[in-house]
Amino acid sequence: MTGYADHHTPNPAVTFFLRPPAHTIAHTTAQRLLATARTAPTLRARLAAGFTLIELMVVLVIIGVLAALIVPNVLERTDDARMTAARTDITNIMQALKLYRLDNQRYPTPEQGLQALVAKPTSGPIPSNWKPYLEKLPNDPWGRPYQYLNPGIKGAVDVMSFGADGQSGGEGKDSDIGSWQ
């Protein structure tokens, strides 16, 4: 592109008062803006440069605060879920025991135990109308077998889990969960 001086040769005495044409001013301004845009850091260049130490520390603090707030709630919910699962298992086992009694006029003996709901007992009294009442005998949510008491302490028979600690008694997650609840 040519400038103002290429087209006109004005009188040097009046050059001071003359202004260049508008298209030349616009062209010069565009060149200045383009040069500034090339030297100014773009968003892409800023992101490619990485994070500052302060930015990383702020992110780590935020993650730490969120973890401190969320983790205890999640762990508490896990214990509640296990206790609910134990209650559900015990309810299912009690239903199977009631069906066993309906078919055989008695509950399994303490020697036969809960295994009598899965496999036909081989020790007496041998049930005459036995059928499978459970596909599989579950363990409690903490991986231990459910306890069977016949006669029960709180009912005709009791089925229970000793809770998270695996011992009788306790409070909270360690409390016993039984068919009487």
CSV table of N, CA and C in Angstrom, one decimal:
chain,number,residue,atom,x,y,z
A,1,MET,N,0.8,-1.2,0.0
A,1,MET,CA,0.0,0.0,0.0
A,1,MET,C,0.9,1.2,0.0
A,2,THR,N,0.4,2.2,-0.7
A,2,THR,CA,1.3,3.4,-0.8
A,2,THR,C,0.8,4.5,0.2
A,3,GLY,N,1.7,5.3,0.6
A,3,GLY,CA,1.3,6.4,1.5
A,3,GLY,C,0.9,7.7,0.8
A,4,TYR,N,0.6,8.7,1.6
A,4,TYR,CA,0.2,10.0,1.1
A,4,TYR,C,1.3,10.6,0.3
A,5,ALA,N,2.5,10.5,0.7
A,5,ALA,CA,3.6,11.2,0.0
A,5,ALA,C,3.8,10.6,-1.4
A,6,ASP,N,3.5,9.4,-1.7
A,6,ASP,CA,3.7,8.8,-3.0
A,6,ASP,C,2.7,9.4,-4.0
A,7,HIS,N,1.6,9.9,-3.6
A,7,HIS,CA,0.6,10.5,-4.6
A,7,HIS,C,0.7,12.0,-4.8
A,8,HIS,N,1.2,12.6,-3.8
A,8,HIS,CA,1.2,14.1,-3.8
A,8,HIS,C,2.6,14.6,-3.4
A,9,THR,N,3.0,15.6,-4.0
A,9,THR,CA,4.2,16.3,-3.6
A,9,THR,C,3.8,17.7,-3.2
A,10,PRO,N,3.4,17.9,-2.0
A,10,PRO,CA,2.9,19.2,-1.6
A,10,PRO,C,4.0,20.2,-1.4
A,11,ASN,N,3.6,21.5,-1.3
A,11,ASN,CA,4.6,22.6,-1.1
A,11,ASN,C,5.1,22.4,0.3
A,12,PRO,N,6.4,22.4,0.6
A,12,PRO,CA,6.9,22.3,1.9
A,12,PRO,C,6.4,23.3,2.9
A,13,ALA,N,6.0,24.5,2.4
A,13,ALA,CA,5.6,25.5,3.3
A,13,ALA,C,4.2,25.2,3.9
A,14,VAL,N,3.4,24.5,3.2
A,14,VAL,CA,2.0,24.2,3.7
A,14,VAL,C,1.9,22.7,4.2
A,15,THR,N,3.0,22.0,4.2
A,15,THR,CA,2.9,20.6,4.6
A,15,THR,C,2.4,20.4,6.1
A,16,PHE,N,2.8,21.4,6.9
A,16,PHE,CA,2.4,21.4,8.3
A,16,PHE,C,0.9,21.4,8.4
A,17,PHE,N,0.2,22.0,7.6
A,17,PHE,CA,-1.2,22.2,7.7
A,17,PHE,C,-2.0,21.0,7.1
A,18,LEU,N,-1.4,20.3,6.2
A,18,LEU,CA,-2.1,19.2,5.5
A,18,LEU,C,-2.2,17.9,6.4
A,19,ARG,N,-3.3,17.3,6.3
A,19,ARG,CA,-3.5,16.0,7.0
A,19,ARG,C,-3.5,14.9,5.9
A,20,PRO,N,-3.0,13.7,6.3
A,20,PRO,CA,-3.0,12.6,5.4
A,20,PRO,C,-4.4,12.1,5.2
A,21,PRO,N,-4.7,11.5,4.1
A,21,PRO,CA,-6.1,11.0,3.8
A,21,PRO,C,-6.5,10.0,4.9
A,22,ALA,N,-7.8,9.8,5.1
A,22,ALA,CA,-8.4,9.0,6.1
A,22,ALA,C,-8.0,7.5,6.0
A,23,HIS,N,-7.9,7.0,4.7
A,23,HIS,CA,-7.5,5.6,4.6
A,23,HIS,C,-6.1,5.3,5.1
A,24,THR,N,-5.2,6.3,5.0
A,24,THR,CA,-3.8,6.1,5.5
A,24,THR,C,-3.8,6.1,7.0
A,25,ILE,N,-4.6,6.9,7.7
A,25,ILE,CA,-4.7,6.9,9.1
A,25,ILE,C,-5.3,5.5,9.6
A,26,ALA,N,-6.3,5.0,8.9
A,26,ALA,CA,-6.9,3.8,9.3
A,26,ALA,C,-5.9,2.6,9.1
A,27,HIS,N,-5.1,2.7,8.0
A,27,HIS,CA,-4.1,1.7,7.8
A,27,HIS,C,-3.1,1.7,8.9
A,28,THR,N,-2.6,2.8,9.3
A,28,THR,CA,-1.6,2.9,10.3
A,28,THR,C,-2.1,2.4,11.6
A,29,THR,N,-3.3,2.8,12.0
A,29,THR,CA,-3.9,2.4,13.2
A,29,THR,C,-4.1,0.8,13.2
A,30,ALA,N,-4.5,0.3,12.1
A,30,ALA,CA,-4.6,-1.2,12.1
A,30,ALA,C,-3.3,-1.9,12.2
A,31,GLN,N,-2.2,-1.3,11.6
A,31,GLN,CA,-0.9,-1.9,11.8
A,31,GLN,C,-0.5,-1.8,13.3
A,32,ARG,N,-0.7,-0.7,13.9
A,32,ARG,CA,-0.4,-0.6,15.3
A,32,ARG,C,-1.1,-1.6,16.2
A,33,LEU,N,-2.4,-1.8,16.0
A,33,LEU,CA,-3.2,-2.7,16.7
A,33,LEU,C,-2.8,-4.2,16.5
A,34,LEU,N,-2.4,-4.5,15.2
A,34,LEU,CA,-1.9,-5.8,14.9
A,34,LEU,C,-0.6,-6.1,15.6
A,35,ALA,N,0.3,-5.1,15.6
A,35,ALA,CA,1.5,-5.3,16.3
A,35,ALA,C,1.3,-5.5,17.8
A,36,THR,N,0.4,-4.8,18.4
A,36,THR,CA,0.1,-4.9,19.8
A,36,THR,C,-0.5,-6.3,20.1
A,37,ALA,N,-1.4,-6.7,19.2
A,37,ALA,CA,-2.0,-8.0,19.4
A,37,ALA,C,-1.0,-9.2,19.3
A,38,ARG,N,0.0,-9.0,18.5
A,38,ARG,CA,1.0,-10.0,18.4
A,38,ARG,C,1.9,-10.1,19.6
A,39,THR,N,2.1,-9.0,20.2
A,39,THR,CA,3.0,-9.0,21.4
A,39,THR,C,2.3,-9.3,22.7
A,40,ALA,N,1.0,-9.0,22.8
A,40,ALA,CA,0.2,-9.2,24.0
A,40,ALA,C,0.0,-10.7,24.1
A,41,PRO,N,0.1,-11.3,25.4
A,41,PRO,CA,-0.2,-12.7,25.6
A,41,PRO,C,-1.6,-13.1,25.3
A,42,THR,N,-1.9,-14.1,24.5
A,42,THR,CA,-3.2,-14.5,24.3
A,42,THR,C,-3.7,-15.5,25.3
A,43,LEU,N,-4.9,-15.7,25.4
A,43,LEU,CA,-5.5,-16.7,26.4
A,43,LEU,C,-4.8,-18.1,26.2
A,44,ARG,N,-4.7,-18.4,24.9
A,44,ARG,CA,-4.1,-19.8,24.6
A,44,ARG,C,-2.7,-19.8,25.1
A,45,ALA,N,-1.9,-18.7,24.9
A,45,ALA,CA,-0.5,-18.7,25.3
A,45,ALA,C,-0.5,-18.7,26.9
A,46,ARG,N,-1.4,-18.0,27.5
A,46,ARG,CA,-1.5,-18.0,29.0
A,46,ARG,C,-1.7,-19.4,29.5
A,47,LEU,N,-2.7,-20.1,28.9
A,47,LEU,CA,-3.0,-21.4,29.4
A,47,LEU,C,-1.9,-22.4,29.1
A,48,ALA,N,-1.2,-22.2,28.0
A,48,ALA,CA,-0.1,-23.1,27.7
A,48,ALA,C,1.1,-22.9,28.7
A,49,ALA,N,1.2,-21.7,29.3
A,49,ALA,CA,2.3,-21.4,30.2
A,49,ALA,C,2.1,-22.2,31.5
A,50,GLY,N,0.9,-22.6,31.9
A,50,GLY,CA,0.7,-23.4,33.1
A,50,GLY,C,0.2,-22.5,34.2
A,51,PHE,N,0.1,-23.1,35.4
A,51,PHE,CA,-0.4,-22.4,36.6
A,51,PHE,C,0.7,-21.8,37.4
A,52,THR,N,0.4,-20.8,38.1
A,52,THR,CA,1.3,-20.2,39.1
A,52,THR,C,1.3,-21.0,40.4
A,53,LEU,N,2.2,-20.9,41.2
A,53,LEU,CA,2.3,-21.6,42.5
A,53,LEU,C,1.1,-21.2,43.4
A,54,ILE,N,0.7,-19.9,43.3
A,54,ILE,CA,-0.4,-19.5,44.1
A,54,ILE,C,-1.7,-20.1,43.7
A,55,GLU,N,-1.9,-20.2,42.3
A,55,GLU,CA,-3.1,-20.9,41.8
A,55,GLU,C,-3.2,-22.3,42.2
A,56,LEU,N,-2.0,-23.0,42.1
A,56,LEU,CA,-2.0,-24.4,42.6
A,56,LEU,C,-2.3,-24.6,44.0
A,57,MET,N,-1.8,-23.7,44.9
A,57,MET,CA,-2.0,-23.8,46.3
A,57,MET,C,-3.5,-23.5,46.6
A,58,VAL,N,-4.1,-22.5,45.9
A,58,VAL,CA,-5.5,-22.3,46.1
A,58,VAL,C,-6.4,-23.5,45.8
A,59,VAL,N,-6.1,-24.1,44.7
A,59,VAL,CA,-6.8,-25.3,44.3
A,59,VAL,C,-6.6,-26.4,45.3
A,60,LEU,N,-5.4,-26.6,45.8
A,60,LEU,CA,-5.2,-27.7,46.8
A,60,LEU,C,-5.9,-27.4,48.1
A,61,VAL,N,-6.0,-26.1,48.5
A,61,VAL,CA,-6.7,-25.8,49.7
A,61,VAL,C,-8.2,-26.1,49.5
A,62,ILE,N,-8.8,-25.7,48.3
A,62,ILE,CA,-10.2,-25.9,48.1
A,62,ILE,C,-10.5,-27.4,48.1
A,63,ILE,N,-9.6,-28.2,47.5
A,63,ILE,CA,-9.8,-29.7,47.5
A,63,ILE,C,-9.7,-30.2,48.9
A,64,GLY,N,-8.8,-29.7,49.7
A,64,GLY,CA,-8.7,-30.2,51.1
A,64,GLY,C,-9.9,-29.9,51.9
A,65,VAL,N,-10.4,-28.7,51.7
A,65,VAL,CA,-11.7,-28.3,52.5
A,65,VAL,C,-12.8,-29.2,52.0
A,66,LEU,N,-13.0,-29.4,50.7
A,66,LEU,CA,-14.1,-30.3,50.3
A,66,LEU,C,-13.9,-31.7,50.8
A,67,ALA,N,-12.7,-32.2,50.8
A,67,ALA,CA,-12.5,-33.6,51.3
A,67,ALA,C,-12.8,-33.6,52.8
A,68,ALA,N,-12.4,-32.6,53.5
A,68,ALA,CA,-12.7,-32.6,55.0
A,68,ALA,C,-14.2,-32.6,55.3
A,69,LEU,N,-15.0,-32.0,54.4
A,69,LEU,CA,-16.4,-31.9,54.6
A,69,LEU,C,-17.1,-33.2,54.1
A,70,ILE,N,-16.6,-33.8,53.0
A,70,ILE,CA,-17.4,-34.9,52.4
A,70,ILE,C,-17.0,-36.2,53.0
A,71,VAL,N,-15.7,-36.5,53.2
A,71,VAL,CA,-15.3,-37.8,53.6
A,71,VAL,C,-16.0,-38.3,54.9
A,72,PRO,N,-16.1,-37.5,55.9
A,72,PRO,CA,-16.8,-38.1,57.1
A,72,PRO,C,-18.2,-38.4,56.8
A,73,ASN,N,-18.9,-37.7,56.0
A,73,ASN,CA,-20.3,-38.0,55.7
A,73,ASN,C,-20.4,-39.3,54.9
A,74,VAL,N,-19.5,-39.5,54.0
A,74,VAL,CA,-19.5,-40.7,53.2
A,74,VAL,C,-19.2,-41.9,54.0
A,75,LEU,N,-18.2,-41.8,54.9
A,75,LEU,CA,-17.9,-42.9,55.8
A,75,LEU,C,-19.1,-43.2,56.8
A,76,GLU,N,-19.8,-42.2,57.2
A,76,GLU,CA,-20.9,-42.4,58.1
A,76,GLU,C,-22.0,-43.1,57.3
A,77,ARG,N,-22.2,-42.7,56.1
A,77,ARG,CA,-23.2,-43.3,55.2
A,77,ARG,C,-22.9,-44.8,54.9
A,78,THR,N,-21.6,-45.1,54.8
A,78,THR,CA,-21.2,-46.5,54.6
A,78,THR,C,-21.6,-47.4,55.8
A,79,ASP,N,-21.4,-46.9,57.0
A,79,ASP,CA,-21.8,-47.7,58.2
A,79,ASP,C,-23.4,-47.8,58.2
A,80,ASP,N,-24.1,-46.8,57.9
A,80,ASP,CA,-25.6,-46.9,57.9
A,80,ASP,C,-26.0,-47.9,56.8
A,81,ALA,N,-25.4,-47.8,55.6
A,81,ALA,CA,-25.7,-48.8,54.6
A,81,ALA,C,-25.5,-50.2,55.0
A,82,ARG,N,-24.4,-50.5,55.7
A,82,ARG,CA,-24.1,-51.8,56.1
A,82,ARG,C,-25.1,-52.3,57.1
A,83,MET,N,-25.5,-51.4,58.0
A,83,MET,CA,-26.5,-51.8,59.0
A,83,MET,C,-27.9,-52.0,58.4
A,84,THR,N,-28.2,-51.2,57.4
A,84,THR,CA,-29.5,-51.5,56.7
A,84,THR,C,-29.4,-52.8,55.9
A,85,ALA,N,-28.3,-53.1,55.3
A,85,ALA,CA,-28.1,-54.4,54.6
A,85,ALA,C,-28.3,-55.5,55.5
A,86,ALA,N,-27.7,-55.4,56.7
A,86,ALA,CA,-27.8,-56.5,57.7
A,86,ALA,C,-29.3,-56.7,58.1
A,87,ARG,N,-30.0,-55.6,58.3
A,87,ARG,CA,-31.4,-55.7,58.7
A,87,ARG,C,-32.2,-56.4,57.6
A,88,THR,N,-31.9,-56.0,56.3
A,88,THR,CA,-32.6,-56.7,55.2
A,88,THR,C,-32.3,-58.1,55.1
A,89,ASP,N,-31.0,-58.5,55.3
A,89,ASP,CA,-30.6,-59.9,55.3
A,89,ASP,C,-31.4,-60.7,56.4
A,90,ILE,N,-31.4,-60.1,57.6
A,90,ILE,CA,-32.1,-60.8,58.7
A,90,ILE,C,-33.5,-61.0,58.4
A,91,THR,N,-34.2,-60.0,57.8
A,91,THR,CA,-35.6,-60.1,57.5
A,91,THR,C,-35.8,-61.2,56.5
A,92,ASN,N,-35.0,-61.3,55.5
A,92,ASN,CA,-35.1,-62.4,54.5
A,92,ASN,C,-34.8,-63.8,55.2
A,93,ILE,N,-33.9,-63.9,56.0
A,93,ILE,CA,-33.6,-65.1,56.7
A,93,ILE,C,-34.8,-65.5,57.6
A,94,MET,N,-35.4,-64.5,58.3
A,94,MET,CA,-36.5,-64.8,59.1
A,94,MET,C,-37.7,-65.3,58.3
A,95,GLN,N,-37.9,-64.7,57.1
A,95,GLN,CA,-39.0,-65.2,56.2
A,95,GLN,C,-38.7,-66.6,55.8
A,96,ALA,N,-37.5,-66.9,55.5
A,96,ALA,CA,-37.2,-68.3,55.1
A,96,ALA,C,-37.4,-69.3,56.3
A,97,LEU,N,-37.0,-68.8,57.5
A,97,LEU,CA,-37.3,-69.7,58.7
A,97,LEU,C,-38.8,-69.9,58.9
A,98,LYS,N,-39.6,-68.9,58.7
A,98,LYS,CA,-41.0,-69.1,58.8
A,98,LYS,C,-41.6,-70.1,57.8
A,99,LEU,N,-41.1,-70.0,56.6
A,99,LEU,CA,-41.5,-71.0,55.6
A,99,LEU,C,-41.0,-72.4,56.0
A,100,TYR,N,-39.8,-72.5,56.5
A,100,TYR,CA,-39.3,-73.8,56.9
A,100,TYR,C,-40.2,-74.4,58.0
A,101,ARG,N,-40.6,-73.5,58.9
A,101,ARG,CA,-41.5,-74.0,60.0
A,101,ARG,C,-42.8,-74.4,59.5
A,102,LEU,N,-43.4,-73.6,58.5
A,102,LEU,CA,-44.7,-73.9,58.0
A,102,LEU,C,-44.6,-75.3,57.3
A,103,ASP,N,-43.6,-75.6,56.6
A,103,ASP,CA,-43.4,-76.9,55.9
A,103,ASP,C,-43.1,-78.1,56.8
A,104,ASN,N,-42.4,-77.8,57.9
A,104,ASN,CA,-41.8,-78.9,58.7
A,104,ASN,C,-42.2,-78.9,60.2
A,105,GLN,N,-43.2,-78.0,60.5
A,105,GLN,CA,-43.7,-77.9,61.8
A,105,GLN,C,-42.7,-77.5,62.9
A,106,ARG,N,-41.6,-77.1,62.6
A,106,ARG,CA,-40.6,-76.7,63.6
A,106,ARG,C,-39.5,-75.9,62.9
A,107,TYR,N,-38.8,-75.1,63.7
A,107,TYR,CA,-37.6,-74.4,63.2
A,107,TYR,C,-36.4,-75.4,63.2
A,108,PRO,N,-35.4,-75.1,62.4
A,108,PRO,CA,-34.2,-75.9,62.5
A,108,PRO,C,-33.6,-75.9,63.9
A,109,THR,N,-33.0,-77.0,64.3
A,109,THR,CA,-32.4,-77.2,65.6
A,109,THR,C,-31.1,-76.3,65.6
A,110,PRO,N,-30.6,-76.0,66.8
A,110,PRO,CA,-29.3,-75.3,66.9
A,110,PRO,C,-28.2,-76.0,66.1
A,111,GLU,N,-28.2,-77.3,66.1
A,111,GLU,CA,-27.2,-78.1,65.4
A,111,GLU,C,-27.3,-77.9,63.9
A,112,GLN,N,-28.6,-77.9,63.4
A,112,GLN,CA,-28.8,-77.8,62.0
A,112,GLN,C,-28.5,-76.3,61.6
A,113,GLY,N,-28.8,-75.4,62.4
A,113,GLY,CA,-28.5,-74.0,62.2
A,113,GLY,C,-29.2,-73.4,60.9
A,114,LEU,N,-28.7,-72.3,60.5
A,114,LEU,CA,-29.2,-71.6,59.3
A,114,LEU,C,-28.9,-72.4,58.0
A,115,GLN,N,-27.9,-73.3,58.1
A,115,GLN,CA,-27.6,-74.1,56.9
A,115,GLN,C,-28.7,-74.9,56.4
A,116,ALA,N,-29.7,-75.2,57.4
A,116,ALA,CA,-30.9,-76.0,57.0
A,116,ALA,C,-31.8,-75.3,56.0
A,117,LEU,N,-31.6,-74.0,55.8
A,117,LEU,CA,-32.3,-73.2,54.8
A,117,LEU,C,-31.8,-73.4,53.4
A,118,VAL,N,-30.6,-73.9,53.3
A,118,VAL,CA,-29.9,-74.0,52.0
A,118,VAL,C,-29.7,-75.5,51.6
A,119,ALA,N,-29.4,-76.3,52.6
A,119,ALA,CA,-29.2,-77.8,52.3
A,119,ALA,C,-30.0,-78.6,53.3
A,120,LYS,N,-30.6,-79.7,52.8
A,120,LYS,CA,-31.4,-80.6,53.7
A,120,LYS,C,-30.5,-81.1,54.8
A,121,PRO,N,-31.0,-80.9,56.1
A,121,PRO,CA,-30.3,-81.4,57.2
A,121,PRO,C,-30.1,-82.9,57.2
A,122,THR,N,-28.9,-83.3,57.7
A,122,THR,CA,-28.6,-84.8,57.8
A,122,THR,C,-28.7,-85.2,59.2
A,123,SER,N,-28.8,-84.3,60.2
A,123,SER,CA,-28.9,-84.7,61.6
A,123,SER,C,-30.4,-84.5,62.0
A,124,GLY,N,-30.8,-85.3,63.0
A,124,GLY,CA,-32.2,-85.3,63.4
A,124,GLY,C,-32.7,-84.0,64.1
A,125,PRO,N,-33.9,-83.8,64.1
A,125,PRO,CA,-34.9,-84.5,63.3
A,125,PRO,C,-34.9,-84.1,61.8
A,126,ILE,N,-34.9,-85.0,60.9
A,126,ILE,CA,-34.8,-84.8,59.5
A,126,ILE,C,-36.2,-84.3,59.0
A,127,PRO,N,-36.2,-83.2,58.4
A,127,PRO,CA,-37.5,-82.7,57.9
A,127,PRO,C,-38.1,-83.5,56.7
A,128,SER,N,-39.3,-83.8,56.8
A,128,SER,CA,-40.0,-84.6,55.7
A,128,SER,C,-40.4,-83.8,54.5
A,129,ASN,N,-40.7,-82.5,54.7
A,129,ASN,CA,-41.1,-81.7,53.6
A,129,ASN,C,-40.1,-80.6,53.2
A,130,TRP,N,-38.8,-80.9,53.4
A,130,TRP,CA,-37.8,-79.9,53.2
A,130,TRP,C,-37.7,-79.5,51.7
A,131,LYS,N,-37.5,-78.3,51.4
A,131,LYS,CA,-37.1,-77.7,50.1
A,131,LYS,C,-36.1,-76.6,50.4
A,132,PRO,N,-35.4,-76.2,49.4
A,132,PRO,CA,-34.5,-75.0,49.6
A,132,PRO,C,-35.3,-73.8,49.9
A,133,TYR,N,-34.9,-73.1,50.9
A,133,TYR,CA,-35.6,-71.8,51.3
A,133,TYR,C,-34.7,-70.6,51.0
A,134,LEU,N,-33.5,-70.8,50.9
A,134,LEU,CA,-32.6,-69.7,50.4
A,134,LEU,C,-31.6,-70.3,49.4
A,135,GLU,N,-31.3,-69.5,48.4
A,135,GLU,CA,-30.4,-70.0,47.3
A,135,GLU,C,-29.0,-70.1,47.9
A,136,LYS,N,-28.6,-69.1,48.8
A,136,LYS,CA,-27.3,-69.0,49.4
A,136,LYS,C,-27.5,-68.4,50.7
A,137,LEU,N,-26.7,-68.8,51.7
A,137,LEU,CA,-26.8,-68.2,53.0
A,137,LEU,C,-25.8,-67.1,53.1
A,138,PRO,N,-26.3,-65.8,53.2
A,138,PRO,CA,-25.4,-64.7,53.2
A,138,PRO,C,-24.6,-64.5,54.5
A,139,ASN,N,-23.4,-63.9,54.4
A,139,ASN,CA,-22.7,-63.4,55.6
A,139,ASN,C,-23.2,-62.0,55.9
A,140,ASP,N,-22.9,-61.6,57.1
A,140,ASP,CA,-23.3,-60.2,57.4
A,140,ASP,C,-22.4,-59.2,56.6
A,141,PRO,N,-22.8,-57.9,56.5
A,141,PRO,CA,-22.0,-57.0,55.7
A,141,PRO,C,-20.5,-56.9,56.1
A,142,TRP,N,-20.2,-57.4,57.3
A,142,TRP,CA,-18.8,-57.3,57.7
A,142,TRP,C,-18.1,-58.6,57.5
A,143,GLY,N,-18.7,-59.5,56.7
A,143,GLY,CA,-18.1,-60.8,56.3
A,143,GLY,C,-18.2,-61.9,57.3
A,144,ARG,N,-19.0,-61.8,58.3
A,144,ARG,CA,-19.1,-62.9,59.3
A,144,ARG,C,-20.5,-63.6,59.2
A,145,PRO,N,-20.6,-64.8,59.6
A,145,PRO,CA,-21.9,-65.5,59.5
A,145,PRO,C,-22.9,-64.9,60.5
A,146,TYR,N,-24.2,-64.9,60.1
A,146,TYR,CA,-25.2,-64.5,61.0
A,146,TYR,C,-25.4,-65.6,62.1
A,147,GLN,N,-25.7,-65.1,63.3
A,147,GLN,CA,-25.9,-66.0,64.5
A,147,GLN,C,-27.4,-66.4,64.5
A,148,TYR,N,-27.6,-67.7,64.9
A,148,TYR,CA,-28.9,-68.3,65.0
A,148,TYR,C,-29.1,-68.9,66.4
A,149,LEU,N,-30.2,-68.4,67.0
A,149,LEU,CA,-30.5,-68.9,68.4
A,149,LEU,C,-31.8,-69.6,68.4
A,150,ASN,N,-31.9,-70.9,68.8
A,150,ASN,CA,-33.1,-71.6,69.0
A,150,ASN,C,-33.1,-72.4,70.2
A,151,PRO,N,-33.8,-72.0,71.3
A,151,PRO,CA,-34.8,-71.0,71.3
A,151,PRO,C,-34.1,-69.6,71.4
A,152,GLY,N,-34.8,-68.6,70.9
A,152,GLY,CA,-34.3,-67.3,70.9
A,152,GLY,C,-34.4,-66.6,72.3
A,153,ILE,N,-33.7,-65.5,72.4
A,153,ILE,CA,-33.8,-64.7,73.7
A,153,ILE,C,-34.9,-63.7,73.6
A,154,LYS,N,-35.2,-63.2,72.4
A,154,LYS,CA,-36.2,-62.1,72.2
A,154,LYS,C,-37.4,-62.6,71.5
A,155,GLY,N,-37.3,-63.8,70.9
A,155,GLY,CA,-38.5,-64.4,70.1
A,155,GLY,C,-38.3,-65.9,70.1
A,156,ALA,N,-39.2,-66.6,69.3
A,156,ALA,CA,-39.1,-68.0,69.3
A,156,ALA,C,-37.7,-68.5,68.8
A,157,VAL,N,-37.2,-67.8,67.7
A,157,VAL,CA,-35.9,-67.9,67.3
A,157,VAL,C,-35.3,-66.5,67.0
A,158,ASP,N,-34.0,-66.4,67.1
A,158,ASP,CA,-33.4,-65.1,66.8
A,158,ASP,C,-32.3,-65.3,65.8
A,159,VAL,N,-32.2,-64.3,64.9
A,159,VAL,CA,-31.1,-64.2,63.9
A,159,VAL,C,-30.5,-62.9,64.2
A,160,MET,N,-29.1,-62.9,64.3
A,160,MET,CA,-28.5,-61.6,64.6
A,160,MET,C,-27.1,-61.5,64.0
A,161,SER,N,-26.6,-60.3,63.9
A,161,SER,CA,-25.3,-59.9,63.5
A,161,SER,C,-24.7,-59.1,64.7
A,162,PHE,N,-23.4,-59.4,65.0
A,162,PHE,CA,-22.8,-58.6,66.1
A,162,PHE,C,-22.3,-57.3,65.7
A,163,GLY,N,-22.6,-56.8,64.5
A,163,GLY,CA,-22.2,-55.5,64.0
A,163,GLY,C,-20.7,-55.4,63.6
A,164,ALA,N,-20.2,-54.2,63.5
A,164,ALA,CA,-18.9,-54.0,62.9
A,164,ALA,C,-17.8,-54.6,63.7
A,165,ASP,N,-17.9,-54.6,65.0
A,165,ASP,CA,-16.8,-55.1,65.9
A,165,ASP,C,-16.9,-56.7,66.0
A,166,GLY,N,-18.0,-57.3,65.6
A,166,GLY,CA,-18.0,-58.8,65.7
A,166,GLY,C,-18.2,-59.3,67.1
A,167,GLN,N,-18.5,-58.4,68.1
A,167,GLN,CA,-18.7,-58.9,69.5
A,167,GLN,C,-20.1,-58.4,70.0
A,168,SER,N,-20.6,-59.2,70.9
A,168,SER,CA,-21.9,-58.9,71.5
A,168,SER,C,-21.9,-57.5,72.2
A,169,GLY,N,-23.0,-56.8,72.0
A,169,GLY,CA,-23.2,-55.5,72.6
A,169,GLY,C,-22.6,-54.4,71.7
A,170,GLY,N,-22.3,-53.3,72.3
A,170,GLY,CA,-21.7,-52.2,71.5
A,170,GLY,C,-22.8,-51.1,71.2
A,171,GLU,N,-22.3,-50.0,70.6
A,171,GLU,CA,-23.1,-48.9,70.3
A,171,GLU,C,-22.8,-48.5,68.9
A,172,GLY,N,-23.7,-47.8,68.3
A,172,GLY,CA,-23.5,-47.2,66.9
A,172,GLY,C,-23.3,-48.4,65.9
A,173,LYS,N,-22.2,-48.2,65.1
A,173,LYS,CA,-21.9,-49.3,64.1
A,173,LYS,C,-21.5,-50.6,64.7
A,174,ASP,N,-21.1,-50.6,66.0
A,174,ASP,CA,-20.8,-51.8,66.7
A,174,ASP,C,-21.9,-52.5,67.4
A,175,SER,N,-23.1,-51.9,67.3
A,175,SER,CA,-24.3,-52.5,68.0
A,175,SER,C,-24.8,-53.8,67.3
A,176,ASP,N,-25.4,-54.6,68.1
A,176,ASP,CA,-26.0,-55.9,67.6
A,176,ASP,C,-27.2,-55.5,66.7
A,177,ILE,N,-27.4,-56.2,65.7
A,177,ILE,CA,-28.5,-56.0,64.8
A,177,ILE,C,-29.3,-57.4,64.8
A,178,GLY,N,-30.5,-57.4,65.2
A,178,GLY,CA,-31.2,-58.7,65.3
A,178,GLY,C,-32.6,-58.7,64.8
A,179,SER,N,-33.2,-59.9,64.7
A,179,SER,CA,-34.5,-60.1,64.2
A,179,SER,C,-35.6,-59.4,65.0
A,180,TRP,N,-35.3,-59.0,66.2
A,180,TRP,CA,-36.3,-58.4,67.1
A,180,TRP,C,-36.4,-56.9,66.9
A,181,GLN,N,-35.6,-56.3,66.1
A,181,GLN,CA,-35.6,-54.9,65.8
A,181,GLN,C,-36.6,-54.5,64.7
